[in-house]
Amino acid sequence: MKLSDFMHCFQGVTPAGIATCDADGTPNMAMLSQVYYLDEKHVALSCQFFNKTRRNVDQNPFASVRLWDPVTLQPCLLQLRFLRAETSGPVFDEMSSRIDAIARATGMTGVFKLISADVYEVLSLTVLQGALEPAPATLLPWNPEPRQAGREELRGLQVLSDRLCRARTLEALYAELLASMASLFGASHALLMLHEEDCGKLIAIDSRGYDRVGAGAEVKVGEGLVGTVAQTRRPLRLSGMAAMRRYTRAVRESAQKRGMALGAEIPLPGLSDAQSQLALPLVAHDRLIGVLALESRDPLAFEEWHEAYLALLANQAALAIAMLSDREDEDDDARVEPQPAPLPSRRRLFTWFAGDESVFVDGEYLIRNVPARILWKLLREHAQGRREFSNRELRMDEGLGLPPVKDNLESRLILLRKRLQERCPDVRLVSVKRGRFVLERDSEIALEEKP
Amino acid sequence: MGQVDIAEFLKRGLCVLVGTRDASLMPHCVTGSAVVLAGPGRGVVFLPSFESAPALANLLANGGIAVLVEEPTTHRGIQLKGEAAAMREATLEELRVVAEFVARTKAELSAIGFAPTVLERMNFTPCTAVEFTFDRVFEQTPGPGAGRPVEVRA
């Protein structure tokens, strides 16, 4: 029997109990929010408060930890020996990232903080027979033959890789990436955020599975799960989030009783009842392209292998995005004649607010910053009779403030299209050729400028 | 120092964990089926038979016991520390009390999402009654206050 046969127990869905004993022989019991699997012979416990457990193992290194399988509640017992407390290095960084993300998501920054990653040697593992009545046949988990399961995963990787390679535009690539998360990997809720280097933010470009696309939503680098992954450029997986919220709420109440000042509890983004999340950095040529965030209502939806496996896909997606973003525009003199505009049936009022460089439509926020400047240029020129535009001319327009290299123009246009689709579907930017598009409208357009 | 009314707290749906240790100071953690008060500074904890043998051997050898009770939905918890005084089979009346305690525990576990089909399989009996005395009670709710002594309120 191997420790890795019990990986479900290390997801933090069910808390664990730990017994220690001081040098005088007095036993002590405590609860643990999570035990971290390191390898077949080692686990790590998070030291967040320098508590009695930690003081005991400094005197007497032995510990007894009880874990429960979160699906069946089958208990098992680990007898451990404390080896060392790590305050830096990969194990510490990994655990710290996870705890920081939880802390940021629950307004516990500064209180819920890793002091050390305490590494223990596993002396023995015992499955406690007799703790459960035998399972009825209907409860036995379906366990696919491992070799076949492995083949299916490889097939999924190959299919997605193929789809990414075939995508001719960034928009198609984003759509394929998000759709494949559901169709190939069962992640029904997926959000793609792109990195805006100049403002230190991530901007939502597209999503699947949510009530609304959420294009244009922003997260600061370092903020929440997505921001933490952007900052560390390492995948981050949170399981058993209901258990995590209960645990942090208990810590929060305890801290408040002791007069500690805490920030407002920030709701986790996306699904309000998400039970597990996995966020993957998209990095190409040592540059952060964005973050792919997946959510599920299943507390065990994402396991350790998903992290490694989907990170492969994320790397490939990042390279594909970087390559398509860097491709030169292929527009030439052969202009495609757009269809004549339909007769206006209604009026849309676009307002440019110069102070914060944002555009509102009919009094509602539409977009800001660079995409807003692009839209305003298009609308003004459209008012003078132009309908067709090129990426190249946008790049040449210094007034738009695009960076000279890595301008993300294509992605900014996709974001603009998504926002128009959501907020003002009767004004559209329609591609007519690579690097060329027309502004189509079903309504009369009025423009006004405000400070 | 905070205060706790142990008798009131034990009316909640609680999970019970018991810590003991052997002669080489190797600790051992077992689950408990139930805990009841038997008077000021005295309690009875019930250990299910399927795993109680090492704990009972430890208690017979040195008596040191730590009993943690925790409410799964809130993680509120306390720990009683003291010495085992006697071990015996649970009486019929005690088994009725254990059954009520376990029903409350399972209701709590159900409230955090465990299905009835899973909870029905959990074994808490037969069990051994361990009478113990305690002279120290500690806050066990996770956070900066965990492990601090609390005063017992009658």
XYZ file of C-alpha atoms in Angstrom:
605
model
C 0.000 0.000 0.000
C 1.453 3.361 -1.022
C 0.878 6.852 0.332
C -0.059 7.961 -3.176
C -2.983 5.497 -3.109
C -4.587 7.985 -0.702
C -4.138 11.194 -2.699
C -7.769 12.212 -2.103
C -6.903 12.560 1.596
C -4.352 15.260 0.760
C -6.762 17.610 -1.029
C -7.881 19.453 2.101
C -11.523 18.465 1.621
C -11.676 16.848 5.040
C -9.527 18.213 7.895
C -7.045 15.943 9.634
C -6.331 15.350 13.318
C -2.835 15.344 14.797
C -1.620 13.947 18.129
C 1.741 15.008 19.524
C 3.377 14.654 22.906
C 5.658 16.994 24.845
C 8.876 15.978 26.567
C 6.979 15.384 29.822
C 4.704 12.848 28.159
C 1.525 14.932 27.973
C -0.381 14.215 24.757
C -1.924 17.042 22.702
C -4.573 16.944 19.986
C -5.186 19.488 17.237
C -6.967 19.777 13.902
C -5.160 20.440 10.628
C -6.760 22.022 7.576
C -4.584 20.090 5.160
C -1.741 17.578 4.988
C 0.465 17.983 1.923
C 1.799 14.943 0.082
C 5.455 15.387 -0.867
C 6.501 11.865 -1.887
C 5.944 8.271 -0.789
C 7.950 8.822 2.396
C 7.259 12.444 3.274
C 4.396 14.806 4.018
C 4.365 18.456 5.008
C 2.180 20.309 7.492
C 1.648 24.047 7.355
C 2.774 26.005 10.401
C 0.617 29.142 10.373
C 0.574 29.845 14.087
C 3.505 28.766 16.256
C 1.247 26.533 18.279
C 1.444 23.704 20.794
C 1.788 21.063 18.062
C 4.894 22.745 16.744
C 6.340 23.320 20.218
C 5.777 19.632 20.995
C 7.530 18.308 17.891
C 10.462 20.578 18.640
C 10.769 18.644 21.946
C 9.681 15.208 20.718
C 9.595 14.715 16.933
C 6.879 12.065 16.714
C 3.317 12.714 15.585
C 0.239 10.679 14.752
C -2.008 12.025 11.997
C -5.447 10.800 11.130
C -6.806 11.426 7.649
C -10.188 10.700 6.114
C -10.962 9.915 2.503
C -13.293 12.771 1.480
C -15.504 10.497 -0.614
C -15.905 7.421 1.608
C -14.755 8.758 5.022
C -12.412 5.760 5.300
C -9.843 6.807 7.920
C -6.135 6.071 7.808
C -3.397 6.753 10.313
C 0.101 8.087 9.624
C 2.807 7.803 12.243
C 5.304 10.583 11.523
C 8.674 11.947 12.577
C 9.342 15.677 12.300
C 12.438 16.328 10.183
C 12.719 20.072 9.594
C 10.868 23.360 9.231
C 11.476 24.926 5.825
C 11.086 28.684 5.469
C 12.182 28.891 1.834
C 12.545 26.604 -1.173
C 10.047 24.926 -3.486
C 7.931 23.174 -0.816
C 7.587 26.376 1.204
C 6.856 28.450 -1.914
C 4.195 26.020 -3.111
C 2.404 25.878 0.241
C 2.802 29.599 0.771
C 1.264 30.434 -2.637
C -1.713 28.268 -1.811
C -2.220 29.783 1.628
C -1.720 33.336 0.323
C -4.346 32.746 -2.371
C -6.804 31.464 0.248
C -5.966 34.387 2.540
C -6.441 36.953 -0.221
C -9.731 35.372 -1.215
C -11.092 35.508 2.319
C -9.721 38.836 3.564
C -7.200 37.063 5.815
C -3.994 38.493 4.379
C -1.413 38.854 7.120
C -3.269 36.576 9.557
C -3.497 33.449 7.445
C 0.184 33.262 6.593
C 2.676 30.419 6.312
C 5.438 30.572 8.911
C 7.090 27.340 7.853
C 6.493 24.172 5.862
C 7.093 21.441 8.421
C 8.411 18.323 6.718
C 7.756 14.919 8.310
C 9.005 11.436 7.477
C 6.189 8.872 7.205
C 7.087 5.991 9.541
C 3.942 3.957 8.903
C 0.592 4.076 7.151
C -2.378 2.114 8.494
C -5.809 1.886 6.895
C -8.217 1.517 9.802
C -10.140 -1.630 8.938
C -13.545 -1.921 10.517
C -14.182 1.818 10.585
C -16.807 1.437 7.862
C -19.424 -1.152 7.062
C -18.775 -2.840 3.698
C -19.898 -0.657 0.800
C -22.966 -1.660 -1.169
C -22.003 -2.560 -4.727
C -23.686 0.618 -6.010
C -21.280 2.800 -3.994
C -18.060 1.274 -5.306
C -16.265 3.888 -7.385
C -15.831 3.255 -11.055
C -12.158 2.846 -11.696
C -11.181 2.882 -15.350
C -8.375 0.588 -16.376
C -5.328 2.853 -15.894
C -3.670 2.183 -19.221
C -6.870 3.032 -21.074
C -7.398 6.186 -18.973
C -3.859 7.271 -19.795
C -4.535 6.802 -23.483
C -7.674 8.931 -23.275
C -5.738 11.746 -21.643
C -3.043 11.554 -24.288
C -5.726 11.609 -26.949
C -7.233 14.741 -25.363
C -3.828 16.404 -25.401
C -3.352 15.521 -29.050
C -6.820 16.796 -30.030
C -6.344 20.131 -28.285
C -2.830 20.503 -29.635
C -4.200 19.913 -33.113
C -6.987 22.460 -32.623
C -4.561 25.100 -31.352
C -2.218 24.529 -34.277
C -5.065 24.906 -36.762
C -6.449 28.133 -35.311
C -5.837 30.927 -37.811
C -6.903 33.809 -35.596
C -6.518 34.615 -31.945
C -10.272 34.725 -31.531
C -10.593 31.180 -32.886
C -7.709 30.053 -30.691
C -9.289 31.458 -27.517
C -12.609 29.862 -28.411
C -11.002 26.461 -29.085
C -8.975 26.586 -25.878
C -11.986 27.341 -23.676
C -14.378 24.987 -25.457
C -11.832 22.166 -25.219
C -11.548 22.561 -21.451
C -15.164 21.419 -21.215
C -15.367 18.951 -24.066
C -12.044 17.197 -23.491
C -11.299 17.660 -19.801
C -14.684 18.124 -18.132
C -13.889 21.631 -16.808
C -17.248 23.238 -17.470
C -16.292 26.694 -16.174
C -13.243 28.302 -17.731
C -11.997 31.882 -17.887
C -9.124 33.246 -19.956
C -7.402 36.399 -18.728
C -4.662 38.197 -20.631
C -1.777 40.071 -19.082
C -1.584 43.820 -19.682
C 2.054 44.463 -18.910
C 1.785 48.247 -18.956
C -0.805 48.409 -16.158
C 0.073 45.284 -14.124
C -3.394 43.805 -14.603
C -5.062 40.802 -16.128
C -8.082 41.453 -18.328
C -10.755 38.815 -18.971
C -10.952 38.158 -22.692
C -13.388 35.238 -22.904
C -15.023 32.540 -20.795
C -17.199 29.426 -20.978
C -19.868 28.136 -18.631
C -20.754 31.362 -16.803
C -23.944 33.407 -17.069
C -22.005 36.197 -18.755
C -18.690 36.263 -20.607
C -17.287 38.936 -18.303
C -14.948 40.313 -20.991
C -13.062 43.328 -19.680
C -13.146 42.295 -16.010
C -9.833 43.147 -14.370
C -7.659 41.555 -11.701
C -4.434 43.077 -10.417
C -1.313 40.922 -10.565
C -0.951 39.454 -7.088
C -4.683 39.673 -6.282
C -6.710 36.510 -5.628
C -6.094 33.137 -7.204
C -5.585 34.411 -10.754
C -3.373 37.312 -9.653
C -1.263 35.026 -7.471
C -0.702 32.633 -10.374
C 0.254 35.581 -12.575
C 2.715 36.797 -9.961
C 4.334 33.431 -9.217
C 3.917 32.009 -12.730
C 3.121 28.666 -11.143
C -0.125 26.652 -11.332
C -2.301 26.775 -8.251
C -5.005 24.283 -7.337
C -7.546 24.702 -4.563
C -9.758 21.761 -3.613
C -12.472 21.344 -1.019
C -13.187 25.057 -0.952
C -16.288 24.720 1.226
C -14.093 23.146 3.907
C -11.483 25.850 3.339
C -14.076 28.616 3.761
C -15.355 27.072 7.007
C -11.810 26.789 8.317
C -10.806 30.339 7.403
C -14.068 31.673 8.836
C -13.195 30.008 12.173
C -9.704 31.534 12.067
C -11.203 34.888 11.128
C -13.589 34.874 14.079
C -10.799 33.822 16.417
C -8.546 36.621 15.087
C -11.329 39.188 15.409
C -11.902 38.170 19.030
C -8.253 39.025 19.606
C -8.726 42.473 18.122
C -6.856 41.894 14.858
C -7.833 44.209 11.998
C -8.994 42.323 8.930
C -9.961 43.406 5.423
C -13.408 42.910 3.952
C -14.085 39.324 2.926
C -13.770 39.367 -0.849
C -15.980 36.838 -2.614
C -14.088 34.434 -4.834
C -14.523 35.300 -8.505
C -16.647 33.196 -10.841
C -18.863 30.477 -9.412
C -20.179 31.568 -6.039
C -20.298 27.919 -4.958
C -17.060 26.710 -6.583
C -15.628 23.730 -4.732
C -12.354 23.539 -6.621
C -10.292 25.857 -8.758
C -7.228 25.426 -10.897
C -5.389 28.386 -12.382
C -2.598 27.916 -14.910
C -0.099 30.549 -16.007
C 0.340 31.022 -19.749
C 4.013 31.773 -20.244
C 5.844 31.978 -23.579
C 9.430 33.070 -24.156
C 9.659 33.921 -20.430
C 6.812 36.386 -20.799
C 3.492 36.114 -18.980
C 0.763 35.981 -21.610
C -2.145 35.403 -19.241
C -3.860 32.965 -16.899
C -6.341 30.199 -17.643
C -8.669 29.674 -14.657
C -10.892 26.599 -14.298
C -13.626 26.051 -11.724
C -15.904 23.233 -10.694
C -18.610 22.466 -8.169
C -16.957 19.076 -7.589
C -14.549 19.353 -4.608
C -12.232 16.799 -6.202
C -12.517 17.954 -9.823
C -8.836 18.793 -10.142
C -6.191 16.476 -8.796
C -2.426 16.667 -8.778
C -2.066 15.070 -12.191
C -4.438 17.651 -13.718
C -2.062 20.358 -12.582
C 0.899 18.828 -14.415
C -1.109 17.672 -17.389
C -3.070 20.865 -17.990
C 0.110 22.898 -17.447
C 1.413 21.196 -20.614
C -1.637 22.423 -22.482
C -1.248 25.889 -21.003
C 2.343 26.053 -22.249
C 1.248 25.086 -25.715
C -1.627 27.575 -25.683
C 0.722 30.333 -24.510
C 3.121 29.680 -27.379
C 0.257 29.640 -29.882
C -1.110 32.959 -28.538
C 2.352 34.521 -28.638
C 2.924 33.357 -32.201
C -0.432 34.557 -33.505
C -0.071 37.874 -31.659
C 3.332 38.431 -33.231
C 2.297 37.601 -36.793
C 2.593 40.481 -39.165
C -0.661 41.809 -40.543
C -1.321 40.479 -43.980
C -3.488 43.233 -45.288
C -2.775 44.350 -48.802
C -4.293 46.692 -51.305
C -6.989 44.270 -52.379
C -9.840 45.698 -50.348
C -12.894 43.620 -49.652
C -16.051 45.559 -50.244
C -18.298 45.339 -47.214
C -22.014 44.839 -47.479
C -23.974 48.093 -47.417
C -25.122 49.045 -43.944
C -28.719 48.274 -43.073
C -30.998 51.193 -42.449
C -30.745 52.517 -38.928
C -33.694 51.431 -36.833
C -32.676 53.056 -33.573
C -30.115 55.439 -32.105
C -27.115 54.631 -29.915
C -25.334 57.372 -28.003
C -21.598 56.796 -27.415
C -19.912 59.052 -24.867
C -16.155 59.544 -24.557
C -15.002 60.501 -21.054
C -11.587 62.029 -21.570
C -10.744 62.077 -17.841
C -10.608 58.337 -17.385
C -10.420 57.443 -21.080
C -13.587 55.387 -21.094
C -16.495 54.952 -23.459
C -20.102 54.630 -22.294
C -23.000 53.589 -24.511
C -26.460 54.948 -23.690
C -25.135 55.935 -20.273
C -23.681 52.512 -19.400
C -20.016 51.674 -19.087
C -18.637 49.911 -22.142
C -14.830 49.915 -22.091
C -11.785 51.930 -21.136
C -8.072 52.480 -21.768
C -6.543 51.368 -25.078
C -9.598 49.511 -26.431
C -11.693 52.601 -25.604
C -9.281 54.846 -27.524
C -9.437 52.454 -30.477
C -13.246 52.406 -30.428
C -13.457 56.181 -30.239
C -11.137 56.559 -33.237
C -13.215 54.063 -35.233
C -16.502 55.733 -34.321
C -15.247 59.223 -35.178
C -13.870 58.147 -38.532
C -16.987 56.123 -39.194
C -19.016 59.292 -38.638
C -16.992 60.858 -41.460
C -17.896 58.057 -43.840
C -15.235 55.384 -43.295
C -16.282 51.794 -42.727
C -13.207 49.686 -43.291
C -10.097 49.746 -41.110
C -6.772 47.906 -40.837
C -4.711 46.714 -37.890
C -1.704 48.350 -39.476
C -3.174 51.837 -39.394
C -4.119 51.370 -35.743
C -0.534 50.390 -34.969
C 0.725 53.478 -36.785
C -1.587 55.808 -34.847
C 0.524 57.159 -32.007
C -2.547 58.708 -30.385
C -3.797 55.254 -29.400
C -0.840 54.705 -27.100
C -0.089 51.143 -28.195
C 3.321 49.947 -27.023
C 5.859 49.761 -29.884
C 6.403 45.998 -29.361
C 4.087 43.289 -28.031
C 1.102 45.561 -28.435
C -1.583 42.870 -27.969
C -3.623 44.720 -30.587
C -5.422 41.622 -31.804
C -6.447 40.676 -28.258
C -7.576 44.233 -27.520
C -9.789 44.122 -30.616
C -11.218 40.777 -29.490
C -11.994 42.276 -26.095
C -13.658 45.228 -27.798
C -15.753 42.898 -29.967
C -16.834 40.879 -26.913
C -17.824 44.019 -25.007
C -19.812 45.352 -27.965
C -21.459 41.958 -28.341
C -22.499 42.045 -24.666
C -23.457 45.714 -24.321
C -24.248 46.989 -27.803
C -24.781 44.153 -30.267
C -26.038 46.468 -33.025
C -22.513 47.849 -33.486
C -19.983 45.234 -34.596
C -16.390 44.940 -35.759
C -16.417 42.269 -38.443
C -13.215 40.786 -39.849
C -13.135 40.787 -43.618
C -9.557 39.637 -44.044
C -6.567 39.055 -41.827
C -5.732 42.427 -40.371
C -8.775 44.195 -41.838
C -12.260 44.708 -40.467
C -15.357 46.797 -41.020
C -17.530 48.599 -38.535
C -21.099 47.394 -39.043
C -24.137 48.928 -37.410
C -27.871 48.343 -37.227
C -28.581 51.695 -35.633
C -27.833 55.344 -35.979
C -24.745 56.348 -34.001
C -24.434 59.612 -32.082
C -21.188 60.715 -30.454
C -20.482 63.113 -27.607
C -17.365 63.970 -25.652
C -17.190 64.820 -21.967
C -14.276 65.806 -19.748
C -8.995 33.969 29.447
C -12.113 32.784 27.607
C -14.823 30.718 29.227
C -16.587 27.555 28.144
C -19.632 25.695 29.399
C -18.514 22.147 28.591
C -21.885 20.517 29.272
C -23.585 22.939 26.867
C -20.879 22.513 24.256
C -21.205 18.705 24.384
C -24.866 19.027 23.353
C -23.726 20.077 19.876
C -22.916 17.755 16.971
C -19.224 17.084 17.524
C -16.337 15.020 16.217
C -14.141 13.489 18.926
C -10.440 12.757 18.676
C -8.342 11.258 21.447
C -4.578 11.497 21.858
C -2.500 9.076 23.914
C 1.174 8.085 23.911
C 3.310 5.033 24.588
C 6.420 4.573 26.741
C 8.698 5.883 23.987
C 6.579 9.082 23.770
C 5.166 8.014 20.414
C 1.742 9.701 20.219
C -1.331 7.935 18.903
C -4.549 9.439 17.558
C -7.904 7.631 17.637
C -11.432 8.721 17.009
C -13.953 8.781 19.844
C -17.608 7.845 19.531
C -18.799 10.280 22.194
C -17.831 12.254 25.307
C -19.979 12.951 28.357
C -19.343 14.799 31.602
C -19.436 12.687 34.762
C -19.002 15.566 37.235
C -16.690 18.558 37.728
C -13.345 17.733 36.122
C -14.516 14.235 35.229
C -15.606 12.774 31.906
C -16.179 9.549 30.024
C -14.959 9.138 26.449
C -16.058 6.174 24.367
C -13.535 4.572 21.993
C -14.847 2.376 19.145
C -13.504 -1.161 19.340
C -12.214 -1.381 15.778
C -9.228 0.800 16.611
C -9.114 1.267 20.373
C -6.535 -1.413 21.292
C -3.343 0.727 21.006
C -4.993 3.652 22.828
C -6.266 1.429 25.643
C -2.787 -0.126 26.015
C -1.265 3.360 26.250
C -3.848 4.507 28.795
C -3.293 1.395 30.897
C 0.468 2.029 30.870
C 0.602 5.763 31.603
C -2.902 7.284 31.702
C -2.088 10.511 29.796
C -5.071 11.558 27.668
C -6.082 14.510 25.482
C -9.681 14.664 24.267
C -10.529 17.080 21.450
C -14.140 17.837 20.546
C -14.858 19.920 17.470
C -17.976 21.079 15.651
C -17.413 20.359 11.935
C -19.602 23.171 10.557
C -17.850 25.926 12.536
C -14.539 24.308 13.607
C -15.272 25.522 17.134
C -13.458 23.179 19.479
C -12.061 22.561 22.948
C -9.526 20.129 24.332
C -9.600 18.442 27.743
C -6.310 17.172 29.169
C -5.893 14.836 32.081
C -5.501 11.212 33.196
C -7.467 8.057 32.465
C -8.974 6.634 35.655
C -10.717 3.450 34.518
C -11.634 1.477 31.412
C -14.679 -0.741 31.061
C -17.418 -1.843 28.713
C -20.054 0.795 28.006
C -23.336 0.193 29.826
C -26.647 -0.062 27.979
C -27.634 3.389 29.223
C -24.276 4.761 28.035
C -24.755 3.121 24.628
C -28.066 4.992 24.299
C -26.237 8.260 25.082
C -23.519 7.333 22.576
C -26.177 6.692 19.914
C -27.671 10.161 20.498
C -24.219 11.771 20.388
C -23.363 9.943 17.136
C -26.694 11.000 15.592
C -25.808 14.651 16.289
C -22.307 14.119 14.849
C -23.717 12.599 11.680
C -26.232 15.443 11.336
C -23.298 17.882 11.413
C -21.369 15.862 8.849
C -24.477 15.757 6.705
C -24.715 19.553 6.943
C -21.257 19.882 5.397
C -22.170 17.673 2.478
C -21.607 14.017 3.341
C -24.312 11.793 1.892
C -26.488 9.607 4.161
C -25.193 6.525 2.317
C -21.647 7.456 3.378
C -22.552 8.355 6.964
C -24.582 5.173 7.477
C -21.433 3.120 6.998
C -19.490 4.751 9.843
C -18.961 2.465 12.833
C -18.949 3.967 16.319
C -19.988 0.909 18.324
C -19.227 -1.409 20.027
C -17.076 0.830 22.177
C -15.113 0.935 25.422
C -15.816 3.535 28.103
C -12.733 5.381 29.377
C -13.328 7.350 32.573
C -10.912 10.240 32.901
C -10.225 13.287 35.023
C -9.194 16.603 33.479
C -7.653 19.661 35.046
C -6.863 21.717 31.941
C -9.194 22.881 29.155
C -7.911 24.609 26.017
C -9.418 26.651 23.204
C -9.076 24.592 20.037
C -10.844 26.728 17.424
C -8.192 27.267 14.716
C -6.486 30.630 14.669
C -4.236 32.736 16.840
C -6.102 31.736 20.027
C -5.828 27.967 19.511
C -4.133 26.211 22.406
C -4.840 28.909 25.010
C -6.327 27.795 28.329
C -10.025 28.494 28.877
C -11.893 28.719 32.148
C -14.648 26.184 32.758
C -18.034 27.788 33.385
C -20.479 25.656 35.346
